[in-house]
PDB file of C-alpha atoms in Angstrom:
ATOM      1  CA  MET A  52     113.100  91.270 104.709  1.00 40.00           C
ATOM      2  CA  LEU A  53     110.920  89.531 102.349  1.00 38.00           C
ATOM      3  CA  LEU A  54     112.458  91.379  99.390  1.00 39.00           C
ATOM      4  CA  VAL A  55     115.869  89.976 100.414  1.00 38.00           C
ATOM      5  CA  LEU A  56     114.429  86.325 100.584  1.00 37.00           C
ATOM      6  CA  LEU A  57     112.912  86.686  97.279  1.00 40.00           C
ATOM      7  CA  SER A  58     115.905  87.867  95.586  1.00 42.00           C
ATOM      8  CA  LEU A  59     117.940  85.125  97.190  1.00 38.00           C
ATOM      9  CA  VAL A  60     115.323  82.469  95.879  1.00 42.00           C
ATOM     10  CA  ALA A  61     115.521  83.946  92.243  1.00 44.00           C
ATOM     11  CA  LEU A  62     119.224  83.852  92.495  1.00 41.00           C
ATOM     12  CA  SER A  63     119.330  80.135  93.585  1.00 42.00           C
ATOM     13  CA  TRP A  64     116.762  79.140  91.007  1.00 43.00           C
ATOM     14  CA  GLY A  65     118.829  80.690  88.333  1.00 46.00           C
ATOM     15  CA  ALA A  66     122.155  79.021  89.616  1.00 48.00           C
ATOM     16  CA  VAL A  67     120.450  75.696  90.142  1.00 62.00           C
ATOM     17  CA  PHE A  68     118.301  75.769  86.791  1.00 73.00           C
ATOM     18  CA  PRO A  69     119.738  77.493  83.868  1.00 86.00           C
ATOM     19  CA  GLU A  70     117.235  78.734  81.228  1.00 92.00           C
ATOM     20  CA  PRO A  71     117.011  76.332  78.181  1.00 95.00           C
ATOM     21  CA  ALA A  72     118.373  77.562  75.054  1.00 96.00           C
ATOM     22  CA  ILE A  73     118.510  75.784  71.572  1.00 97.00           C
ATOM     23  CA  GLN A  74     121.219  74.119  69.564  1.00 98.00           C
ATOM     24  CA  CYS A  75     120.150  73.498  65.675  1.00 97.00           C
ATOM     25  CA  GLY A  76     121.556  71.265  63.082  1.00 96.00           C
ATOM     26  CA  SER A  77     120.165  69.735  59.799  1.00 96.00           C
ATOM     27  CA  GLU A  78     118.123  66.561  60.083  1.00 94.00           C
ATOM     28  CA  ASN A  79     116.424  65.634  56.865  1.00 92.00           C
ATOM     29  CA  GLY A  80     115.427  62.120  57.796  1.00 89.00           C
ATOM     30  CA  PRO A  81     113.323  60.608  60.534  1.00 88.00           C
ATOM     31  CA  SER A  82     114.252  61.499  64.000  1.00 90.00           C
ATOM     32  CA  PRO A  83     115.762  58.607  65.981  1.00 88.00           C
ATOM     33  CA  GLU A  84     112.988  58.925  68.867  1.00 88.00           C
ATOM     34  CA  TRP A  85     110.643  57.840  66.160  1.00 82.00           C
ATOM     35  CA  MET A  86     111.971  54.254  66.371  1.00 81.00           C
ATOM     36  CA  VAL A  87     111.410  54.219  70.224  1.00 84.00           C
ATOM     37  CA  ASN A  88     108.048  53.608  71.856  1.00 85.00           C
ATOM     38  CA  HIS A  89     107.182  56.328  74.197  1.00 82.00           C
ATOM     39  CA  THR A  90     104.736  56.069  76.981  1.00 85.00           C
ATOM     40  CA  LEU A  91     104.540  59.847  77.410  1.00 87.00           C
ATOM     41  CA  THR A  92     105.156  62.497  74.813  1.00 88.00           C
ATOM     42  CA  PRO A  93     105.223  66.308  74.778  1.00 92.00           C
ATOM     43  CA  GLY A  94     102.105  68.292  73.347  1.00 89.00           C
ATOM     44  CA  ASP A  95     102.260  70.452  70.244  1.00 90.00           C
ATOM     45  CA  LEU A  96     103.404  74.001  69.933  1.00 95.00           C
ATOM     46  CA  ARG A  97     101.214  76.932  70.857  1.00 94.00           C
ATOM     47  CA  ASP A  98     102.300  79.352  67.983  1.00 97.00           C
ATOM     48  CA  LEU A  99     104.597  79.423  64.879  1.00 97.00           C
ATOM     49  CA  ARG A 100     105.311  82.418  62.758  1.00 97.00           C
ATOM     50  CA  VAL A 101     107.461  83.163  59.915  1.00 97.00           C
ATOM     51  CA  GLU A 102     109.204  86.311  58.554  1.00 96.00           C
ATOM     52  CA  SER A 103     111.911  87.211  56.122  1.00 95.00           C
ATOM     53  CA  VAL A 104     115.070  89.064  57.341  1.00 95.00           C
ATOM     54  CA  LYS A 105     118.282  90.146  55.785  1.00 92.00           C
ATOM     55  CA  THR A 106     121.578  89.201  56.854  1.00 88.00           C
ATOM     56  CA  SER A 107     124.975  90.658  55.812  1.00 75.00           C
ATOM     57  CA  VAL A 108     127.349  87.976  54.748  1.00 62.00           C
ATOM     58  CA  ALA A 109     130.231  90.360  53.525  1.00 57.00           C
ATOM     59  CA  THR A 110     130.166  93.851  52.365  1.00 49.00           C
ATOM     60  CA  GLU A 111     127.270  94.368  50.088  1.00 58.00           C
ATOM     61  CA  ASP A 112     126.734  90.670  50.222  1.00 62.00           C
ATOM     62  CA  TYR A 113     123.004  89.972  51.698  1.00 80.00           C
ATOM     63  CA  SER A 114     121.363  86.662  52.413  1.00 89.00           C
ATOM     64  CA  ILE A 115     117.547  86.638  52.573  1.00 93.00           C
ATOM     65  CA  LEU A 116     116.689  84.052  55.300  1.00 95.00           C
ATOM     66  CA  MET A 117     113.510  82.811  57.147  1.00 97.00           C
ATOM     67  CA  ASN A 118     113.389  83.790  60.662  1.00 98.00           C
ATOM     68  CA  ILE A 119     111.121  80.935  62.076  1.00 98.00           C
ATOM     69  CA  SER A 120     109.828  81.723  65.801  1.00 98.00           C
ATOM     70  CA  TRP A 121     107.675  79.345  67.918  1.00 98.00           C
ATOM     71  CA  ILE A 122     105.921  79.364  71.321  1.00 98.00           C
ATOM     72  CA  LEU A 123     105.796  76.114  73.445  1.00 97.00           C
ATOM     73  CA  ARG A 124     102.450  75.214  74.884  1.00 94.00           C
ATOM     74  CA  ALA A 125     102.489  75.866  78.749  1.00 93.00           C
ATOM     75  CA  ASP A 126     101.476  72.476  80.070  1.00 93.00           C
ATOM     76  CA  ALA A 127     103.066  69.736  82.166  1.00 93.00           C
ATOM     77  CA  SER A 128     104.198  67.811  79.185  1.00 93.00           C
ATOM     78  CA  ILE A 129     106.742  70.444  78.601  1.00 95.00           C
ATOM     79  CA  ARG A 130     109.190  68.489  80.907  1.00 94.00           C
ATOM     80  CA  LEU A 131     109.000  65.698  78.562  1.00 94.00           C
ATOM     81  CA  LEU A 132     110.295  68.094  75.661  1.00 95.00           C
ATOM     82  CA  LYS A 133     113.828  67.362  73.947  1.00 96.00           C
ATOM     83  CA  ALA A 134     113.695  69.007  70.825  1.00 97.00           C
ATOM     84  CA  THR A 135     111.680  70.864  68.059  1.00 98.00           C
ATOM     85  CA  LYS A 136     111.933  69.753  64.372  1.00 98.00           C
ATOM     86  CA  ILE A 137     111.137  72.259  61.601  1.00 98.00           C
ATOM     87  CA  CYS A 138     110.794  71.336  58.162  1.00 97.00           C
ATOM     88  CA  VAL A 139     110.386  73.676  55.101  1.00 98.00           C
ATOM     89  CA  THR A 140     108.855  72.889  51.523  1.00 97.00           C
ATOM     90  CA  GLY A 141     109.275  75.302  48.765  1.00 95.00           C
ATOM     91  CA  LYS A 142     107.378  75.241  45.375  1.00 91.00           C
ATOM     92  CA  ASN A 143     108.321  77.181  42.610  1.00 83.00           C
ATOM     93  CA  ASN A 144     109.885  75.965  39.526  1.00 79.00           C
ATOM     94  CA  LEU A 145     111.668  73.500  41.344  1.00 80.00           C
ATOM     95  CA  GLN A 146     110.468  71.735  44.829  1.00 88.00           C
ATOM     96  CA  SER A 147     112.789  71.997  47.663  1.00 92.00           C
ATOM     97  CA  TYR A 148     112.689  70.401  50.995  1.00 95.00           C
ATOM     98  CA  SER A 149     114.967  70.696  54.320  1.00 96.00           C
ATOM     99  CA  CYS A 150     114.581  70.220  57.968  1.00 97.00           C
ATOM    100  CA  VAL A 151     116.337  71.435  60.904  1.00 98.00           C
ATOM    101  CA  ARG A 152     116.369  69.981  64.393  1.00 98.00           C
ATOM    102  CA  CYS A 153     116.575  72.400  67.460  1.00 98.00           C
ATOM    103  CA  ASN A 154     117.592  70.630  70.561  1.00 98.00           C
ATOM    104  CA  TYR A 155     117.131  72.213  73.995  1.00 98.00           C
ATOM    105  CA  THR A 156     120.121  72.475  75.918  1.00 97.00           C
ATOM    106  CA  GLU A 157     118.437  72.109  79.323  1.00 96.00           C
ATOM    107  CA  ALA A 158     115.395  69.982  80.540  1.00 95.00           C
ATOM    108  CA  PHE A 159     112.278  72.584  81.413  1.00 96.00           C
ATOM    109  CA  GLN A 160     111.708  72.874  84.960  1.00 93.00           C
ATOM    110  CA  THR A 161     108.833  75.179  84.644  1.00 94.00           C
ATOM    111  CA  GLN A 162     105.831  75.783  82.258  1.00 94.00           C
ATOM    112  CA  THR A 163     106.857  79.284  81.730  1.00 93.00           C
ATOM    113  CA  ARG A 164     109.825  81.453  81.970  1.00 92.00           C
ATOM    114  CA  PRO A 165     110.759  82.135  85.563  1.00 89.00           C
ATOM    115  CA  SER A 166     110.804  86.016  84.538  1.00 86.00           C
ATOM    116  CA  GLY A 167     107.070  85.570  83.347  1.00 86.00           C
ATOM    117  CA  GLY A 168     105.839  84.815  79.846  1.00 91.00           C
ATOM    118  CA  LYS A 169     105.843  81.670  77.684  1.00 94.00           C
ATOM    119  CA  TRP A 170     108.667  80.096  76.498  1.00 97.00           C
ATOM    120  CA  MET A 171     109.558  81.519  72.997  1.00 97.00           C
ATOM    121  CA  PHE A 172     112.650  80.546  70.679  1.00 98.00           C
ATOM    122  CA  SER A 173     113.453  81.342  67.082  1.00 98.00           C
ATOM    123  CA  TYR A 174     115.736  80.067  64.356  1.00 98.00           C
ATOM    124  CA  VAL A 175     117.103  82.032  61.396  1.00 97.00           C
ATOM    125  CA  GLY A 176     117.843  79.944  58.263  1.00 94.00           C
ATOM    126  CA  PHE A 177     116.345  78.536  55.076  1.00 95.00           C
ATOM    127  CA  PRO A 178     117.201  80.673  52.126  1.00 94.00           C
ATOM    128  CA  ILE A 179     114.238  82.431  50.516  1.00 95.00           C
ATOM    129  CA  GLU A 180     113.766  82.821  46.985  1.00 94.00           C
ATOM    130  CA  LEU A 181     111.536  85.413  45.132  1.00 94.00           C
ATOM    131  CA  ASN A 182     107.843  84.819  44.715  1.00 94.00           C
ATOM    132  CA  THR A 183     107.965  81.323  46.176  1.00 95.00           C
ATOM    133  CA  LEU A 184     105.184  79.606  48.161  1.00 97.00           C
ATOM    134  CA  TYR A 185     106.623  77.756  51.306  1.00 98.00           C
ATOM    135  CA  PHE A 186     104.975  75.399  53.630  1.00 97.00           C
ATOM    136  CA  ILE A 187     106.614  75.322  57.225  1.00 98.00           C
ATOM    137  CA  GLY A 188     105.717  72.388  59.696  1.00 97.00           C
ATOM    138  CA  ALA A 189     107.042  72.016  63.157  1.00 97.00           C
ATOM    139  CA  HIS A 190     106.603  69.417  65.794  1.00 95.00           C
ATOM    140  CA  ASN A 191     108.071  68.450  69.063  1.00 95.00           C
ATOM    141  CA  ILE A 192     110.494  65.660  70.022  1.00 95.00           C
ATOM    142  CA  PRO A 193     109.819  63.092  71.141  1.00 93.00           C
ATOM    143  CA  ASN A 194     107.123  62.725  68.763  1.00 86.00           C
ATOM    144  CA  ALA A 195     103.947  60.343  68.983  1.00 78.00           C
ATOM    145  CA  ASN A 196     104.360  56.700  68.467  1.00 74.00           C
ATOM    146  CA  MET A 197     103.978  54.881  65.149  1.00 72.00           C
ATOM    147  CA  ASN A 198     100.109  54.847  64.132  1.00 71.00           C
ATOM    148  CA  GLU A 199      99.281  57.519  66.508  1.00 73.00           C
ATOM    149  CA  ASP A 200      98.398  61.195  65.712  1.00 73.00           C
ATOM    150  CA  SER A 201     101.384  63.293  65.848  1.00 75.00           C
ATOM    151  CA  PRO A 202     100.595  66.943  67.151  1.00 80.00           C
ATOM    152  CA  SER A 203     102.167  69.433  64.864  1.00 89.00           C
ATOM    153  CA  LEU A 204     101.669  73.117  63.698  1.00 94.00           C
ATOM    154  CA  SER A 205     102.100  74.344  60.130  1.00 96.00           C
ATOM    155  CA  VAL A 206     101.861  77.739  58.452  1.00 97.00           C
ATOM    156  CA  ASN A 207     102.401  78.880  54.891  1.00 97.00           C
ATOM    157  CA  PHE A 208     104.707  81.749  53.718  1.00 97.00           C
ATOM    158  CA  THR A 209     104.842  83.326  50.366  1.00 97.00           C
ATOM    159  CA  SER A 210     107.777  85.306  49.533  1.00 96.00           C
ATOM    160  CA  PRO A 211     107.296  88.792  47.825  1.00 94.00           C
ATOM    161  CA  GLY A 212     108.941  90.187  44.867  1.00 94.00           C
ATOM    162  CA  CYS A 213     111.859  92.871  44.585  1.00 93.00           C
ATOM    163  CA  LEU A 214     109.514  95.637  45.584  1.00 92.00           C
ATOM    164  CA  ASP A 215     109.566  94.291  49.001  1.00 93.00           C
ATOM    165  CA  HIS A 216     111.594  96.263  51.762  1.00 92.00           C
ATOM    166  CA  VAL A 217     113.448  93.005  52.645  1.00 93.00           C
ATOM    167  CA  MET A 218     113.697  91.159  49.181  1.00 93.00           C
ATOM    168  CA  LYS A 219     114.981  94.057  47.521  1.00 92.00           C
ATOM    169  CA  TYR A 220     118.457  93.101  48.818  1.00 90.00           C
ATOM    170  CA  LYS A 221     118.493  89.906  46.881  1.00 91.00           C
ATOM    171  CA  LYS A 222     121.447  89.816  44.367  1.00 88.00           C
ATOM    172  CA  LYS A 223     118.956  89.364  41.679  1.00 90.00           C
ATOM    173  CA  CYS A 224     116.936  92.406  42.745  1.00 91.00           C
ATOM    174  CA  ILE A 225     119.974  94.785  43.219  1.00 88.00           C
ATOM    175  CA  GLU A 226     121.277  93.816  39.612  1.00 86.00           C
ATOM    176  CA  ALA A 227     117.890  94.994  38.415  1.00 87.00           C
ATOM    177  CA  GLY A 228     118.137  98.437  40.145  1.00 86.00           C
ATOM    178  CA  SER A 229     116.226  97.823  43.338  1.00 89.00           C
ATOM    179  CA  LEU A 230     118.772  99.834  45.402  1.00 88.00           C
ATOM    180  CA  TRP A 231     119.118 102.678  42.984  1.00 86.00           C
ATOM    181  CA  ASP A 232     118.025 105.832  44.113  1.00 85.00           C
ATOM    182  CA  PRO A 233     118.092 108.220  41.041  1.00 83.00           C
ATOM    183  CA  ASN A 234     117.128 111.166  43.123  1.00 85.00           C
ATOM    184  CA  ILE A 235     115.303 113.098  40.217  1.00 84.00           C
ATOM    185  CA  THR A 236     114.859 116.662  40.043  1.00 84.00           C
ATOM    186  CA  ALA A 237     113.289 118.826  37.424  1.00 80.00           C
ATOM    187  CA  CYS A 238     113.467 122.384  36.387  1.00 82.00           C
ATOM    188  CA  LYS A 239     111.456 124.256  33.678  1.00 78.00           C
ATOM    189  CA  LYS A 240     113.846 126.125  31.778  1.00 79.00           C
ATOM    190  CA  ASP A 241     111.187 127.966  29.530  1.00 77.00           C
ATOM    191  CA  GLU A 242     107.761 127.370  28.138  1.00 74.00           C
ATOM    192  CA  LYS A 243     108.632 124.400  26.119  1.00 73.00           C
ATOM    193  CA  THR A 244     111.854 122.829  27.870  1.00 76.00           C
ATOM    194  CA  VAL A 245     112.450 121.019  31.284  1.00 76.00           C
ATOM    195  CA  GLU A 246     115.733 120.371  32.436  1.00 79.00           C
ATOM    196  CA  VAL A 247     115.874 116.874  34.235  1.00 79.00           C
ATOM    197  CA  ASN A 248     118.766 115.924  36.457  1.00 81.00           C
ATOM    198  CA  PHE A 249     119.287 112.181  38.024  1.00 81.00           C
ATOM    199  CA  THR A 250     122.038 110.108  39.522  1.00 82.00           C
ATOM    200  CA  THR A 251     123.095 107.360  37.245  1.00 78.00           C
ATOM    201  CA  SER A 252     123.773 103.674  38.539  1.00 78.00           C
ATOM    202  CA  PRO A 253     126.937 101.651  38.232  1.00 75.00           C
ATOM    203  CA  LEU A 254     124.626  98.886  36.854  1.00 76.00           C
ATOM    204  CA  GLY A 255     123.784 100.467  33.505  1.00 71.00           C
ATOM    205  CA  ASN A 256     124.753 103.092  30.994  1.00 70.00           C
ATOM    206  CA  LYS A 257     121.336 103.352  28.994  1.00 74.00           C
ATOM    207  CA  TYR A 258     118.787 105.785  30.434  1.00 75.00           C
ATOM    208  CA  MET A 259     115.322 107.047  29.415  1.00 74.00           C
ATOM    209  CA  ALA A 260     113.537 109.841  30.784  1.00 74.00           C
ATOM    210  CA  VAL A 261     109.756 110.586  30.136  1.00 75.00           C
ATOM    211  CA  ILE A 262     108.045 113.579  30.919  1.00 72.00           C
ATOM    212  CA  GLN A 263     104.187 114.257  30.493  1.00 70.00           C
ATOM    213  CA  ASN A 264     102.074 117.424  30.579  1.00 64.00           C
ATOM    214  CA  ASN A 265      99.302 117.661  33.152  1.00 65.00           C
ATOM    215  CA  PHE A 266      96.999 118.798  30.397  1.00 62.00           C
ATOM    216  CA  SER A 267      97.834 116.218  27.768  1.00 58.00           C
ATOM    217  CA  THR A 268      98.423 112.496  27.413  1.00 42.00           C
ATOM    218  CA  ALA A 269     101.395 112.969  25.112  1.00 43.00           C
ATOM    219  CA  SER A 270     104.780 112.452  26.136  1.00 57.00           C
ATOM    220  CA  SER A 271     108.396 112.923  25.234  1.00 53.00           C
ATOM    221  CA  SER A 272     111.144 110.463  25.709  1.00 58.00           C
ATOM    222  CA  LEU A 273     115.000 110.363  25.125  1.00 54.00           C
ATOM    223  CA  GLU A 274     117.385 107.330  25.381  1.00 59.00           C
ATOM    224  CA  VAL A 275     121.009 108.157  26.328  1.00 57.00           C
ATOM    225  CA  LEU A 276     124.064 106.143  26.009  1.00 57.00           C
ATOM    226  CA  PHE A 277     126.313 107.054  28.603  1.00 53.00           C
ATOM    227  CA  PRO A 278     129.377 104.549  29.462  1.00 52.00           C
ATOM    228  CA  PHE A 279     131.322 105.484  32.413  1.00 50.00           C
ATOM    229  CA  ILE A 280     133.850 104.029  34.853  1.00 50.00           C
ATOM    230  CA  SER A 281     133.790 105.731  38.131  1.00 51.00           C
ATOM    231  CA  LEU A 282     133.435 104.989  41.788  1.00 50.00           C
ATOM    232  CA  THR A 283     130.880 107.754  42.396  1.00 57.00           C
ATOM    233  CA  PRO A 284     128.107 107.477  40.052  1.00 60.00           C
ATOM    234  CA  PRO A 285     127.782 110.756  38.035  1.00 60.00           C
ATOM    235  CA  ILE A 286     124.665 113.194  37.655  1.00 64.00           C
ATOM    236  CA  LEU A 287     123.199 113.027  34.464  1.00 61.00           C
ATOM    237  CA  ASN A 288     121.494 116.366  32.823  1.00 62.00           C
ATOM    238  CA  LEU A 289     118.730 116.186  30.094  1.00 61.00           C
ATOM    239  CA  GLN A 290     116.813 118.723  28.109  1.00 63.00           C
ATOM    240  CA  LEU A 291     113.522 117.384  27.267  1.00 59.00           C
ATOM    241  CA  SER A 292     110.712 119.390  25.385  1.00 60.00           C
ATOM    242  CA  LEU A 293     107.523 119.699  26.917  1.00 56.00           C
ATOM    243  CA  PRO A 294     104.436 117.800  25.197  1.00 55.00           C
ATOM    244  CA  TYR A 295     101.885 119.678  23.616  1.00 48.00           C
TER     245      TYR A 295
END
């Protein structure tokens, strides 16, 4: 009987108080709430994290974006929370700056999720460039009044280069061969010759194979011009002389 009552209470809560979701859009200027004086405002965020993710725009066309996630602080001020604003500044050769505002679709009725755990949300956006330092800041809305301390949370994120398992899908990295798997095999034909086989890449027609003897620092190399037009990259075979 008790279990039935608890189930009915849970179903009733879910019907009356739907869980808040977020709707995000660009807002690079000041938030309208900043111009209004508020008696009470929500507290700051409890946690803010950033990671890179790969999204598929079309066949073999990828976009690398930020996945920004945040956790709300579990206190009474959560009932005043309307939105969270996130701003990203990128510093490389050119400086970039953009912001999004994520509105909560419902008012918060509890400090934690009905199912247990803290309120956590995430936003995927903000394109990532290679080897760039980003400053990510977030604050809750309505924010503090003018001339008052505005609680906010910020983190730094440095994007890696083409060797990263996510960034290797950037168009610039793909054109440099980040996704090329040469599948190299080598077989010793005789005392002085090694046969090297590898799969070519549709992005290039000039290859160099280098082999080095374990007992010598000398090396032998060979450049091959191999123009081709094929849907399936062919396998190239090279005969290299072992270094003395």
